[in-house]
Short mmCIF file of C-alpha atoms and ligand atoms in Angstrom, two decimals:
data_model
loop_
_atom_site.label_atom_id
_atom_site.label_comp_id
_atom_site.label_asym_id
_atom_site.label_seq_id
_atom_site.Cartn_x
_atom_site.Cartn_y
_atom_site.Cartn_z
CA UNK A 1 313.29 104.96 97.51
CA UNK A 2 310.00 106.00 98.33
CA UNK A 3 306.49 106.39 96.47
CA UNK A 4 303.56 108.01 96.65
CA UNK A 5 299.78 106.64 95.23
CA UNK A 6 296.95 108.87 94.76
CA UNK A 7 293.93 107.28 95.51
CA UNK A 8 290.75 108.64 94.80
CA UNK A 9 287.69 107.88 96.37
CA UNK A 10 284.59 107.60 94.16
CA UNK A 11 281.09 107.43 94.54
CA UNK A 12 279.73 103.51 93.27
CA UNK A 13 277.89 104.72 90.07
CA UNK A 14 274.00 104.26 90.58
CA UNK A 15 274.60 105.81 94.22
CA UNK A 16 274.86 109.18 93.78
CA UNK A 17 273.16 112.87 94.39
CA UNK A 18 273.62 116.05 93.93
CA UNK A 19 272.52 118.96 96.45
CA UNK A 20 270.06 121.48 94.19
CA UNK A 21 271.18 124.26 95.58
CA UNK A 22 275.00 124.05 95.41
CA UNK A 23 275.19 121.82 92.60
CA UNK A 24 278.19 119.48 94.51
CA UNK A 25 277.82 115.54 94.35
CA UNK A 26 276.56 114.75 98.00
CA UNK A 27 279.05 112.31 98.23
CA UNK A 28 278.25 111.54 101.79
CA UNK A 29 275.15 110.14 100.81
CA UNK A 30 277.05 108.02 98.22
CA UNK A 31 279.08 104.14 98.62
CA UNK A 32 282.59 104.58 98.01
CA UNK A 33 284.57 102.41 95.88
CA UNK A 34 288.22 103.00 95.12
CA UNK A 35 288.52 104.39 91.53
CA UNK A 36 289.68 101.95 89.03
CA UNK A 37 292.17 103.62 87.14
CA UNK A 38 294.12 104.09 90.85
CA UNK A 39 294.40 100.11 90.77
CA UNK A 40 296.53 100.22 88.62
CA UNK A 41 298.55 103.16 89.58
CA UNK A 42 298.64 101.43 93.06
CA UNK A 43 300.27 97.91 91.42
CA UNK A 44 302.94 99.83 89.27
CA UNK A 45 304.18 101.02 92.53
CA UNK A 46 303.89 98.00 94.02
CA UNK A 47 305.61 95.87 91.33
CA UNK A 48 308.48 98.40 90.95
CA UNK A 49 309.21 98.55 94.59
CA UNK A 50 309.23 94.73 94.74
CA UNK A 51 311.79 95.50 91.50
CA UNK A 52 313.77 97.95 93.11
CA UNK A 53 312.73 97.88 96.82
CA UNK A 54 310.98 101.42 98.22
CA UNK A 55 308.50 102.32 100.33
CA UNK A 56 304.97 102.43 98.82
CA UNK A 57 302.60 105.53 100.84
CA UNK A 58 299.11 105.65 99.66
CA UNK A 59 297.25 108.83 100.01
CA UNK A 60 293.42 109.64 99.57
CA UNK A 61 291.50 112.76 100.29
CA UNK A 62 287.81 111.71 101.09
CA UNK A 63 284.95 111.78 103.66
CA UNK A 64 286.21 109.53 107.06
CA UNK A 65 283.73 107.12 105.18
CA UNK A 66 286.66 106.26 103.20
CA UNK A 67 288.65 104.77 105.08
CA UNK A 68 288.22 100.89 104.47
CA UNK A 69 289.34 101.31 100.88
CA UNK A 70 293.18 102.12 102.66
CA UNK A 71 293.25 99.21 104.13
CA UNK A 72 292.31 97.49 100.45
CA UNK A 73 294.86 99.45 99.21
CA UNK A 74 297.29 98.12 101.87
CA UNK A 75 296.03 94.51 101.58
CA UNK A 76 297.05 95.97 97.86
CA UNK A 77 300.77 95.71 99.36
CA UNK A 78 300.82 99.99 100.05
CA UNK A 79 303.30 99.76 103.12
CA UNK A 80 301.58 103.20 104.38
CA UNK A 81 297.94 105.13 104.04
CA UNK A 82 296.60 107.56 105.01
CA UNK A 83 293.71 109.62 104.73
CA UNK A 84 293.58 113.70 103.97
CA UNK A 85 290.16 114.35 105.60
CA UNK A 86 288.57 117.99 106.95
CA UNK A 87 285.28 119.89 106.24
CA UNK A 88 287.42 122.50 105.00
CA UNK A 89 288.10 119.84 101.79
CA UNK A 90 284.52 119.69 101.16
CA UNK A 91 284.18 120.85 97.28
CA UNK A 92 287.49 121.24 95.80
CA UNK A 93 287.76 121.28 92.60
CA UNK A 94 291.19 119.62 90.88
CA UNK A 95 293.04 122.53 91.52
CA UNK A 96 292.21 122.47 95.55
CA UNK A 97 292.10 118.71 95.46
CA UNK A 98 295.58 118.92 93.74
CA UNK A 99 296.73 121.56 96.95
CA UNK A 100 295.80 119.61 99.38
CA UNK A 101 297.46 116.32 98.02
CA UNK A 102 300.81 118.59 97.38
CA UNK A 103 300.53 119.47 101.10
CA UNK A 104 300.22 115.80 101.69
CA UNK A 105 303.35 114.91 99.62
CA UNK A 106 305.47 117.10 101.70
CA UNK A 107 304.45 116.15 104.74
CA UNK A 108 304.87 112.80 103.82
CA UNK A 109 307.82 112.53 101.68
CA UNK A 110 310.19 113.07 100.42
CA UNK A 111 309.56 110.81 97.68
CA UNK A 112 311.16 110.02 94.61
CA UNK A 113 307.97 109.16 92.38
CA UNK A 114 304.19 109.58 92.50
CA UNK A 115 302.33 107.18 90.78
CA UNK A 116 298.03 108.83 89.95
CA UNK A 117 295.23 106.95 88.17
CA UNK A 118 294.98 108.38 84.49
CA UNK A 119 291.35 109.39 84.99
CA UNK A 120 288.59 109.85 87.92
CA UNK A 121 285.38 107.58 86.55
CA UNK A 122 283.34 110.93 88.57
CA UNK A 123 285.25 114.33 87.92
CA UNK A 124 286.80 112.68 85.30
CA UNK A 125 289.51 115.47 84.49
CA UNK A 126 292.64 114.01 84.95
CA UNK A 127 294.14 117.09 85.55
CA UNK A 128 294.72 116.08 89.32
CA UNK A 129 298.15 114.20 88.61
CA UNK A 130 299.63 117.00 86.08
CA UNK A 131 298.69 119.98 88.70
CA UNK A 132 299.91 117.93 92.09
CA UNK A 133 303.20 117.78 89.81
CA UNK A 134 302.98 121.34 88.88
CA UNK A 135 302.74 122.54 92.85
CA UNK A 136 305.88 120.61 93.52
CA UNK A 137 307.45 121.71 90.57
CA UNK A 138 308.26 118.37 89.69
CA UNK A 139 307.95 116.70 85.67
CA UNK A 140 304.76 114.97 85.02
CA UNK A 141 304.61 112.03 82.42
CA UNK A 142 301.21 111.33 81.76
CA UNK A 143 299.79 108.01 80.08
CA UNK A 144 302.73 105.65 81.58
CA UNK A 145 302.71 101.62 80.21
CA UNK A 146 306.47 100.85 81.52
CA UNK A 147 308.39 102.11 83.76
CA UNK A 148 312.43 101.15 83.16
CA UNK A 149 314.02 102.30 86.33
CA UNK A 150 317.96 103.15 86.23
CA UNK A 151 319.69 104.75 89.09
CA UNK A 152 318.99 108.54 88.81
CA UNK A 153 316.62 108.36 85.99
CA UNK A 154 314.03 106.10 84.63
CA UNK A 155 312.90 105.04 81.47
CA UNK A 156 309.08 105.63 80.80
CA UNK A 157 307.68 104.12 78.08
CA UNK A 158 304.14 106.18 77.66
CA UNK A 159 300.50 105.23 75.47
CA UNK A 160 299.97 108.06 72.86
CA UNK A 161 297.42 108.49 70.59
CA UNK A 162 299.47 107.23 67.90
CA UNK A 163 301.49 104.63 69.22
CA UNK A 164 304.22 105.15 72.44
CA UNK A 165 306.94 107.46 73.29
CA UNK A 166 310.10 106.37 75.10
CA UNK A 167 310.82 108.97 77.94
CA UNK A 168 314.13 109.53 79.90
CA UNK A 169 313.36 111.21 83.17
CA UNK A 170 315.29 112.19 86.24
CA UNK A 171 313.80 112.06 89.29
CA UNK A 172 311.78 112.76 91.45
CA UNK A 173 308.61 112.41 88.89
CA UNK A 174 304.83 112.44 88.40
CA UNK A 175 302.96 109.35 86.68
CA UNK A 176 299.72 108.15 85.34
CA UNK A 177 299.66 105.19 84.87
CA UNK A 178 297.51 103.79 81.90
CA UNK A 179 294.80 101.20 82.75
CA UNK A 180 295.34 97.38 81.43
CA UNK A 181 299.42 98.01 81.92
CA UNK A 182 299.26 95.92 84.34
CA UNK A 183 297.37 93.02 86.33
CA UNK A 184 296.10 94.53 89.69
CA UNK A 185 296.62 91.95 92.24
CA UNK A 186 293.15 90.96 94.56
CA UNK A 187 293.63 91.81 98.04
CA UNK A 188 295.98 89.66 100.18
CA UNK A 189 293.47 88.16 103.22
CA UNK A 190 296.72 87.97 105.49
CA UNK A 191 297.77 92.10 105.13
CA UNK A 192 293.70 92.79 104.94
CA UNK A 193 293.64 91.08 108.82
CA UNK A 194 296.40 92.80 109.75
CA UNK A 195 295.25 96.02 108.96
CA UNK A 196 291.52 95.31 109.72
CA UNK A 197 290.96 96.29 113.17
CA UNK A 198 293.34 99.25 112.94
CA UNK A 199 292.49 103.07 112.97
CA UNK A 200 293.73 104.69 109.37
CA UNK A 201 295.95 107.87 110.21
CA UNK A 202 294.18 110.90 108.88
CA UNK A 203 295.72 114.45 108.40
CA UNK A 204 293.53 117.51 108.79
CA UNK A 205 294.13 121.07 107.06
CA UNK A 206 296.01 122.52 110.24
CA UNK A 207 298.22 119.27 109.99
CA UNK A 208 298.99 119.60 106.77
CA UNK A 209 299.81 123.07 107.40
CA UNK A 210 297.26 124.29 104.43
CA UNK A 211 296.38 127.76 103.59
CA UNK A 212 292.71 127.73 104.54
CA UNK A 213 292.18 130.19 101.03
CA UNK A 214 293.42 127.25 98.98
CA UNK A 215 290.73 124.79 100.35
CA UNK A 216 287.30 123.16 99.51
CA UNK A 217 284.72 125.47 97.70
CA UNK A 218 286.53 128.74 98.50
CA UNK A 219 289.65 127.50 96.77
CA UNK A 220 287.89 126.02 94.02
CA UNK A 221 288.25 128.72 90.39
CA UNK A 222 285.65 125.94 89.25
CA UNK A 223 281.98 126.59 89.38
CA UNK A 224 279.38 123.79 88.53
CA UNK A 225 277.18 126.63 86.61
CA UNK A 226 274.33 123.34 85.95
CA UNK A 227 274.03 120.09 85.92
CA UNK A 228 271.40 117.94 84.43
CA UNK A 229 270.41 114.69 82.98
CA UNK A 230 270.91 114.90 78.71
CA UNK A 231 267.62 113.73 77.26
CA UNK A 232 267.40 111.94 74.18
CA UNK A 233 264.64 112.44 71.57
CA UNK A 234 263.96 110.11 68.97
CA UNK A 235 262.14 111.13 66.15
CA UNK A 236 261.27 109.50 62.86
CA UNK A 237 259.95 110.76 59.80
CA UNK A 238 258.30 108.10 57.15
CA UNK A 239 259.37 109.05 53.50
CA UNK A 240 256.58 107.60 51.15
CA UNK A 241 255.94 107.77 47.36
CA UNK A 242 257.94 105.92 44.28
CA UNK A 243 261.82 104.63 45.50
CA UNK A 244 263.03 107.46 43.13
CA UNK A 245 261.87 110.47 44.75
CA UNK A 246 262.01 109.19 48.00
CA UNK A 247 265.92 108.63 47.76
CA UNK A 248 265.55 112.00 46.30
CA UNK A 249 264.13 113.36 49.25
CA UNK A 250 266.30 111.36 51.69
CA UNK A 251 269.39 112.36 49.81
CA UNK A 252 268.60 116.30 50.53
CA UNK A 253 267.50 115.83 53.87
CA UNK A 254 270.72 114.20 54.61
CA UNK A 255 272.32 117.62 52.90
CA UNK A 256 270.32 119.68 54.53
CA UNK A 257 271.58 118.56 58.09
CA UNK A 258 275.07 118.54 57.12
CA UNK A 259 275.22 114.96 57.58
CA UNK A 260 276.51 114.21 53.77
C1 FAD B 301 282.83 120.64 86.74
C2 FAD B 301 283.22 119.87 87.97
C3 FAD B 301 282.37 119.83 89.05
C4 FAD B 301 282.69 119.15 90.20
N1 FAD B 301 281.86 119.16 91.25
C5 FAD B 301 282.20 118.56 92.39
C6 FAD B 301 281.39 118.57 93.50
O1 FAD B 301 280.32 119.11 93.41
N2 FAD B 301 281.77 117.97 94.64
C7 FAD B 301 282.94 117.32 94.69
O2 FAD B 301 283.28 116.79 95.76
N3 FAD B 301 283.74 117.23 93.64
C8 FAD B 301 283.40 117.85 92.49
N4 FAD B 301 284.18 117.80 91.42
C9 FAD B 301 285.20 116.86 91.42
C10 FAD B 301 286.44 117.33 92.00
O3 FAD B 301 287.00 118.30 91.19
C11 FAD B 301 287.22 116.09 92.05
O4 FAD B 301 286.76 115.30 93.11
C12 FAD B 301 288.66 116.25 92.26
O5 FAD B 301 289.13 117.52 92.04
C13 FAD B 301 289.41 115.31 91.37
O6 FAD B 301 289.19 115.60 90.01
P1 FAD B 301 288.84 114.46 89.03
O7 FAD B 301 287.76 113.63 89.63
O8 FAD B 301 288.62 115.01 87.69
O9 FAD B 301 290.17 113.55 89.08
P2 FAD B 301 291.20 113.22 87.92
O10 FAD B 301 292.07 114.37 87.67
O11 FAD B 301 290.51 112.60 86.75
O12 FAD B 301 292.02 112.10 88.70
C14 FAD B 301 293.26 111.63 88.24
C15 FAD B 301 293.98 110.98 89.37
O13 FAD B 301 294.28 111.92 90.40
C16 FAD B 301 294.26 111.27 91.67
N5 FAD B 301 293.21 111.87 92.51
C17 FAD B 301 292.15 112.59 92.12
N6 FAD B 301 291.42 112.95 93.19
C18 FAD B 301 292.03 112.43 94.27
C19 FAD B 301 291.74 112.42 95.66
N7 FAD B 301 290.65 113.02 96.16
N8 FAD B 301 292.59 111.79 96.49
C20 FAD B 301 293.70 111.16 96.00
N9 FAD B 301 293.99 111.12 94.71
C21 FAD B 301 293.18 111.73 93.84
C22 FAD B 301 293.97 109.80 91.39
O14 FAD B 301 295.17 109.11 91.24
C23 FAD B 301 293.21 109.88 90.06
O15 FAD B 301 293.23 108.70 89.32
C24 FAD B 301 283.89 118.46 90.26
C25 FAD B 301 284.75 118.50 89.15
C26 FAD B 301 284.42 119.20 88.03
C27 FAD B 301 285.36 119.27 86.86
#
């Protein structure tokens, strides 16, 4: 068996910009953290495959600058990672991002499962997982808590909004994992100096064979129309005169504003 984690670099929050004139997060400018949800993502792979035995590939597209979090996510116990890196990237939106991590997946794989974060703590769509599964054609089970694996098809016992759903899926398929499923385990010092002094393999857009039309900005059906800071406005307005009348005047002020 093998598996595939999406991990997506993010910007440490307090550290970023964003260029005026293109509205795009200048993420070069930013630290890099690994997101959190991807934590977990990255343990449910790793737990199953010590369950089942597999081979665990982590994948990020990111700036080179993103590199040491692959060798967390090895010290993580990924077997493999690499990193999807090239100028053309630069801007995708999920639906490029999605592309180039499809691209990525073939290349790599085959694989039997792909295990994504539920949400970005940046973008914050979580539409990446659902759409990589969509250009492989393959199921996607969002939201996943357990995974029950059998030999052609898995259990998947998923979060909803109401309670949880028990799933029976054939592979190969598409996960998110829900946060707080599981207990990420803290880096392992022994794989973390094993990996430390060595170069992370990175795949560029001609290595991953891409269609250059599908890429970064160009490939991107999203456009950031504005972005800007929401201000908040306090006001207050003193109601004065006998208790009566001003719960009188409260009450139809509340009316007034729809509020009651
Ligand atoms: C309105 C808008 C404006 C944006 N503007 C910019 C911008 O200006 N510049 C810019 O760089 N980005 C921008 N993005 C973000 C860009 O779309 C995301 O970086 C990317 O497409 C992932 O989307 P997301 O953050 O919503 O991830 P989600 O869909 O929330 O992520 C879910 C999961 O998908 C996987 N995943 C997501 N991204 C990656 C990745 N890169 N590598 C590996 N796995 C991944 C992870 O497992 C993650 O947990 C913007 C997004 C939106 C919606």
């Amino acid at each position: 068996m093998r598996f595939m984690v999406c991990l997506k670099p993010v910007p440490e929050p307090g550290s970023v910009k964003v260029d005026p004139e293109t509205h795009t997060l200048k993420r070069e400018s930013a630290a890099l953290v690994l997101n959190p949800a991807d934590r977990y993502a990255l343990e449910a792979a790793v737990e199953l495959k010590e369950k089942i035995g597999a081979e665990v590939v982590a994948a990020m597209m990111g700036p080179l600058n993103a590199a040491p979090l692959l060798k967390e996510a090895y010290a993580c116990g990924a077997d493999k990672v690499f990193l999807l890196s090239d100028r053309a990237f630069a801007g995708a939106d999920t639906l490029a991002t999605s592309y180039v991590l499809s691209l990525a997946a073939r290349k790599l794989g085959p694989f039997e499962a792909i295990f994504c974060g539920k949400v970005s703590i940046d973008g914050e769509t979580a539409q990446v997982g659902p759409e990589l599964a969509a250009w492989l054609e393959w199921p996607s089970v969002i939201w996943v808590k357990e995974i029950i694996p059998d030999e052609n098809s898995w259990k998947l016992v998923r979060a909803t909004d109401e309670g949880e759903e028990v799933l029976e899926v054939k592979l190969p398929v598409l996960m998110t994992i829900e946060p707080e499923s599981n207990d990420p385990r803290p880096p392992s010092i022994k794989r973390l100096l094993e990996i430390m002094d060595q170069e992370i393999p990175t795949l560029s857009a001609s290595e991953l064979e891409a269609d250059p039309s599908l890429l970064g900005l160009g490939g991107s059906p999203t456009r950031v129309v504005e972005i800007f800071s929401p201000t908040y406005e306090g006001k207050r307005e003193f109601l004065e005169g006998p208790p009566e009348e001003t719960v009188d005047r409260l009450i139809s002020i509340l009316k007034e504003r729809g509020l009651i």
